[in-house]
Amino acid sequence: MSKDFTRGVTVGEGNAVKEETQVTAQQAVKEYETSEEDTRALIRANEEDFIQGLIDAAEFASEETQRIEIIREGRLYFAFNIRPLSSEEYEKCRKKHTKYVRNKQLGMKMPEDTNRVKYQSEIIYAATVDEDKEKLWDNRKVWNALNAKKDRIMNGLDVIEYTLKAGEKDRILEAIDKLSGYESSNLEEVAKN
């Protein structure tokens, strides 16, 4: 096993780094009262910084990645990198695996049931960086080897379903959600409201 590998499913930064960043951010933020004219001047003076900040923020999907390692009984089986997903990508995955039925009273299609297993696999597949998709999920050698065992592997989702345990998929989904900006504490607060 290479020295670059860390054990378990890697999930984000340590708490010490987050706490230090939060303290620094809290200390740096100060409130000032300004007139409307002063506010406009301040915005004009910092407009380039704001624009660059927006451009940098829009690059999140291509720049942020996280390594996921599948380790069982101390043995590294395989590893891959994930990236954050946008709201549109989450929605596309959900729609793809939701069964719709026509409501005769309303005259439109309504969602009836979402295939949770396929949906979870689709999220993992979508979040996997392209290079790792080719090496793992879309690798014909893997498909042929798995087909020789017993299961019928037809696409990358089948490989995900066949190779990952349910708990591993849950931890990977949590890592994808966190990388995509969904914090569990924020989700709890939204659910309460």
mmCIF file of C-alpha atoms in Angstrom:
data_model
loop_
_atom_site.group_PDB
_atom_site.id
_atom_site.type_symbol
_atom_site.label_atom_id
_atom_site.label_comp_id
_atom_site.label_asym_id
_atom_site.label_seq_id
_atom_site.Cartn_x
_atom_site.Cartn_y
_atom_site.Cartn_z
ATOM 1 C CA MET A 1 0.000 0.000 0.000
ATOM 2 C CA SER A 2 1.353 3.436 -0.996
ATOM 3 C CA LYS A 3 2.130 6.064 1.637
ATOM 4 C CA ASP A 4 -0.282 8.466 -0.128
ATOM 5 C CA PHE A 5 -3.302 6.463 1.038
ATOM 6 C CA THR A 6 -5.124 7.195 4.240
ATOM 7 C CA ARG A 7 -7.432 4.648 5.788
ATOM 8 C CA GLY A 8 -11.211 4.792 5.490
ATOM 9 C CA VAL A 9 -13.489 7.036 3.532
ATOM 10 C CA THR A 10 -11.889 10.469 3.532
ATOM 11 C CA VAL A 11 -14.347 13.184 4.514
ATOM 12 C CA GLY A 12 -13.183 16.826 4.360
ATOM 13 C CA GLU A 13 -10.974 18.856 6.656
ATOM 14 C CA GLY A 14 -10.348 18.293 10.349
ATOM 15 C CA ASN A 15 -12.346 20.242 12.929
ATOM 16 C CA ALA A 16 -9.280 22.125 14.170
ATOM 17 C CA VAL A 17 -8.800 23.768 10.768
ATOM 18 C CA LYS A 18 -12.496 24.696 10.550
ATOM 19 C CA GLU A 19 -12.559 26.176 14.070
ATOM 20 C CA GLU A 20 -9.413 28.223 13.373
ATOM 21 C CA THR A 21 -10.911 29.538 10.110
ATOM 22 C CA GLN A 22 -14.195 30.440 11.823
ATOM 23 C CA VAL A 23 -12.406 32.357 14.603
ATOM 24 C CA THR A 24 -10.296 34.270 12.035
ATOM 25 C CA ALA A 25 -13.376 35.064 9.934
ATOM 26 C CA GLN A 26 -15.302 36.286 12.979
ATOM 27 C CA GLN A 27 -12.446 38.555 14.003
ATOM 28 C CA ALA A 28 -12.072 40.004 10.490
ATOM 29 C CA VAL A 29 -15.741 40.960 10.061
ATOM 30 C CA LYS A 30 -16.645 44.436 11.286
ATOM 31 C CA GLU A 31 -19.809 46.430 10.691
ATOM 32 C CA TYR A 32 -19.777 50.064 9.600
ATOM 33 C CA GLU A 33 -22.642 52.452 9.009
ATOM 34 C CA THR A 34 -22.331 54.256 5.706
ATOM 35 C CA SER A 35 -24.443 56.600 3.671
ATOM 36 C CA GLU A 36 -25.973 55.404 0.407
ATOM 37 C CA GLU A 37 -23.336 57.360 -1.544
ATOM 38 C CA ASP A 38 -20.484 55.843 0.515
ATOM 39 C CA THR A 39 -21.933 52.355 0.000
ATOM 40 C CA ARG A 40 -22.000 52.841 -3.789
ATOM 41 C CA ALA A 41 -18.415 54.124 -3.733
ATOM 42 C CA LEU A 42 -17.327 51.131 -1.664
ATOM 43 C CA ILE A 43 -19.007 48.722 -4.084
ATOM 44 C CA ARG A 44 -17.401 50.452 -7.094
ATOM 45 C CA ALA A 45 -13.987 50.331 -5.417
ATOM 46 C CA ASN A 46 -14.324 46.580 -4.753
ATOM 47 C CA GLU A 47 -16.236 45.622 -7.906
ATOM 48 C CA GLU A 48 -13.269 43.832 -9.495
ATOM 49 C CA ASP A 49 -12.790 41.774 -6.316
ATOM 50 C CA PHE A 50 -16.500 40.890 -6.284
ATOM 51 C CA ILE A 51 -16.429 39.883 -9.952
ATOM 52 C CA GLN A 52 -13.319 37.750 -9.467
ATOM 53 C CA GLY A 53 -14.903 36.182 -6.386
ATOM 54 C CA LEU A 54 -17.993 35.229 -8.398
ATOM 55 C CA ILE A 55 -15.845 33.741 -11.178
ATOM 56 C CA ASP A 56 -13.762 31.775 -8.667
ATOM 57 C CA ALA A 57 -16.882 30.514 -6.910
ATOM 58 C CA ALA A 58 -18.327 29.299 -10.220
ATOM 59 C CA GLU A 59 -15.275 27.070 -10.753
ATOM 60 C CA PHE A 60 -16.081 24.911 -7.704
ATOM 61 C CA ALA A 61 -17.060 21.826 -9.724
ATOM 62 C CA SER A 62 -13.809 21.610 -11.641
ATOM 63 C CA GLU A 63 -11.370 22.549 -8.898
ATOM 64 C CA GLU A 64 -12.627 20.929 -5.686
ATOM 65 C CA THR A 65 -12.151 17.190 -5.391
ATOM 66 C CA GLN A 66 -11.920 14.696 -2.574
ATOM 67 C CA ARG A 67 -10.371 11.248 -2.522
ATOM 68 C CA ILE A 68 -12.575 8.325 -1.489
ATOM 69 C CA GLU A 69 -10.926 5.067 -0.477
ATOM 70 C CA ILE A 70 -12.735 1.774 -0.063
ATOM 71 C CA ILE A 71 -10.979 -0.136 2.692
ATOM 72 C CA ARG A 72 -12.239 -3.368 4.170
ATOM 73 C CA GLU A 73 -10.463 -5.248 6.960
ATOM 74 C CA GLY A 74 -7.389 -3.053 6.553
ATOM 75 C CA ARG A 75 -7.053 -3.667 2.800
ATOM 76 C CA LEU A 76 -7.414 -0.878 0.258
ATOM 77 C CA TYR A 77 -9.608 -2.270 -2.524
ATOM 78 C CA PHE A 78 -9.805 0.826 -4.706
ATOM 79 C CA ALA A 79 -9.933 4.620 -4.546
ATOM 80 C CA PHE A 80 -11.473 7.367 -6.632
ATOM 81 C CA ASN A 81 -12.000 11.117 -6.570
ATOM 82 C CA ILE A 82 -15.316 12.906 -6.292
ATOM 83 C CA ARG A 83 -16.298 16.465 -7.108
ATOM 84 C CA PRO A 84 -19.176 18.639 -5.881
ATOM 85 C CA LEU A 85 -22.503 18.473 -7.713
ATOM 86 C CA SER A 86 -24.728 21.382 -8.637
ATOM 87 C CA SER A 87 -28.433 21.515 -7.779
ATOM 88 C CA GLU A 88 -29.229 20.794 -11.425
ATOM 89 C CA GLU A 89 -27.102 17.621 -11.362
ATOM 90 C CA TYR A 90 -28.852 16.358 -8.222
ATOM 91 C CA GLU A 91 -32.232 17.057 -9.836
ATOM 92 C CA LYS A 92 -31.248 15.333 -13.086
ATOM 93 C CA CYS A 93 -30.232 12.195 -11.150
ATOM 94 C CA ARG A 94 -33.495 12.216 -9.201
ATOM 95 C CA LYS A 95 -35.669 12.663 -12.287
ATOM 96 C CA LYS A 96 -33.815 9.911 -14.141
ATOM 97 C CA HIS A 97 -34.762 7.337 -11.485
ATOM 98 C CA THR A 98 -38.259 8.530 -10.602
ATOM 99 C CA LYS A 99 -41.302 6.765 -11.985
ATOM 100 C CA TYR A 100 -44.059 9.125 -13.140
ATOM 101 C CA VAL A 101 -47.773 8.389 -13.567
ATOM 102 C CA ARG A 102 -50.408 10.501 -15.255
ATOM 103 C CA ASN A 103 -52.907 12.106 -12.894
ATOM 104 C CA LYS A 104 -56.205 12.065 -14.776
ATOM 105 C CA GLN A 105 -57.793 14.749 -12.590
ATOM 106 C CA LEU A 106 -54.956 17.236 -13.076
ATOM 107 C CA GLY A 107 -54.046 16.072 -16.587
ATOM 108 C CA MET A 108 -50.319 15.943 -15.875
ATOM 109 C CA LYS A 109 -47.599 13.504 -14.859
ATOM 110 C CA MET A 110 -46.888 13.216 -11.155
ATOM 111 C CA PRO A 111 -43.926 11.544 -9.447
ATOM 112 C CA GLU A 112 -44.932 8.211 -7.959
ATOM 113 C CA ASP A 113 -41.763 6.522 -6.725
ATOM 114 C CA THR A 114 -37.989 7.048 -6.869
ATOM 115 C CA ASN A 115 -35.707 4.020 -7.118
ATOM 116 C CA ARG A 116 -33.472 4.928 -4.174
ATOM 117 C CA VAL A 117 -30.734 2.387 -4.960
ATOM 118 C CA LYS A 118 -30.341 3.554 -8.568
ATOM 119 C CA TYR A 119 -30.593 7.201 -7.503
ATOM 120 C CA GLN A 120 -27.756 6.794 -4.980
ATOM 121 C CA SER A 121 -25.585 5.032 -7.540
ATOM 122 C CA GLU A 122 -26.335 7.761 -10.094
ATOM 123 C CA ILE A 123 -25.221 10.454 -7.614
ATOM 124 C CA ILE A 124 -21.939 8.611 -6.966
ATOM 125 C CA TYR A 125 -21.419 8.106 -10.701
ATOM 126 C CA ALA A 126 -22.130 11.770 -11.495
ATOM 127 C CA ALA A 127 -19.790 13.001 -8.739
ATOM 128 C CA THR A 128 -16.897 10.744 -9.754
ATOM 129 C CA VAL A 129 -14.287 12.670 -11.759
ATOM 130 C CA ASP A 130 -14.179 11.668 -15.439
ATOM 131 C CA GLU A 131 -10.727 10.090 -15.251
ATOM 132 C CA ASP A 132 -11.813 7.745 -12.447
ATOM 133 C CA LYS A 133 -15.124 6.945 -14.190
ATOM 134 C CA GLU A 134 -13.121 5.575 -17.094
ATOM 135 C CA LYS A 135 -10.785 3.578 -14.841
ATOM 136 C CA LEU A 136 -13.473 2.100 -12.572
ATOM 137 C CA TRP A 137 -17.132 2.397 -13.450
ATOM 138 C CA ASP A 138 -16.888 2.445 -17.276
ATOM 139 C CA ASN A 139 -13.965 0.013 -17.600
ATOM 140 C CA ARG A 140 -14.909 -2.859 -19.946
ATOM 141 C CA LYS A 141 -12.355 -5.170 -18.275
ATOM 142 C CA VAL A 142 -14.170 -4.687 -14.956
ATOM 143 C CA TRP A 143 -17.532 -5.330 -16.640
ATOM 144 C CA ASN A 144 -16.255 -8.558 -18.234
ATOM 145 C CA ALA A 145 -14.709 -9.795 -14.970
ATOM 146 C CA LEU A 146 -17.911 -9.113 -13.008
ATOM 147 C CA ASN A 147 -20.068 -10.655 -15.740
ATOM 148 C CA ALA A 148 -17.935 -13.816 -15.555
ATOM 149 C CA LYS A 149 -18.815 -14.170 -11.860
ATOM 150 C CA LYS A 150 -22.614 -14.073 -12.137
ATOM 151 C CA ASP A 151 -24.134 -10.616 -12.395
ATOM 152 C CA ARG A 152 -25.084 -8.864 -15.583
ATOM 153 C CA ILE A 153 -23.121 -5.625 -15.692
ATOM 154 C CA MET A 154 -24.534 -3.290 -18.349
ATOM 155 C CA ASN A 155 -23.198 0.120 -17.269
ATOM 156 C CA GLY A 156 -21.217 2.038 -14.655
ATOM 157 C CA LEU A 157 -24.170 2.143 -12.226
ATOM 158 C CA ASP A 158 -24.221 -1.656 -12.139
ATOM 159 C CA VAL A 159 -20.524 -1.673 -11.168
ATOM 160 C CA ILE A 160 -21.231 0.779 -8.333
ATOM 161 C CA GLU A 161 -24.166 -1.305 -7.081
ATOM 162 C CA TYR A 162 -22.214 -4.556 -7.270
ATOM 163 C CA THR A 163 -18.939 -3.361 -5.683
ATOM 164 C CA LEU A 164 -20.012 -0.959 -2.913
ATOM 165 C CA LYS A 165 -21.725 -1.974 0.301
ATOM 166 C CA ALA A 166 -24.813 -0.030 1.388
ATOM 167 C CA GLY A 167 -23.004 1.672 4.281
ATOM 168 C CA GLU A 168 -20.100 2.639 2.039
ATOM 169 C CA LYS A 169 -22.513 4.224 -0.415
ATOM 170 C CA ASP A 170 -24.125 6.194 2.437
ATOM 171 C CA ARG A 171 -20.734 7.537 3.595
ATOM 172 C CA ILE A 172 -19.769 8.450 0.023
ATOM 173 C CA LEU A 173 -23.095 10.252 -0.451
ATOM 174 C CA GLU A 174 -22.483 12.198 2.779
ATOM 175 C CA ALA A 175 -19.032 13.199 1.470
ATOM 176 C CA ILE A 176 -20.545 14.313 -1.871
ATOM 177 C CA ASP A 177 -23.233 16.329 -0.070
ATOM 178 C CA LYS A 178 -20.664 17.982 2.172
ATOM 179 C CA LEU A 179 -18.378 18.766 -0.772
ATOM 180 C CA SER A 180 -21.409 20.204 -2.605
ATOM 181 C CA GLY A 181 -22.091 22.604 0.258
ATOM 182 C CA TYR A 182 -24.750 20.722 2.186
ATOM 183 C CA GLU A 183 -23.729 20.709 5.847
ATOM 184 C CA SER A 184 -25.644 18.300 8.073
ATOM 185 C CA SER A 185 -26.256 20.979 10.729
ATOM 186 C CA ASN A 186 -27.706 23.307 8.062
ATOM 187 C CA LEU A 187 -29.952 20.526 6.786
ATOM 188 C CA GLU A 188 -31.280 19.917 10.298
ATOM 189 C CA GLU A 189 -32.075 23.623 10.721
ATOM 190 C CA VAL A 190 -33.847 23.770 7.346
ATOM 191 C CA ALA A 191 -35.852 20.646 8.221
ATOM 192 C CA LYS A 192 -36.985 22.204 11.527
ATOM 193 C CA ASN A 193 -38.227 25.356 9.777
#
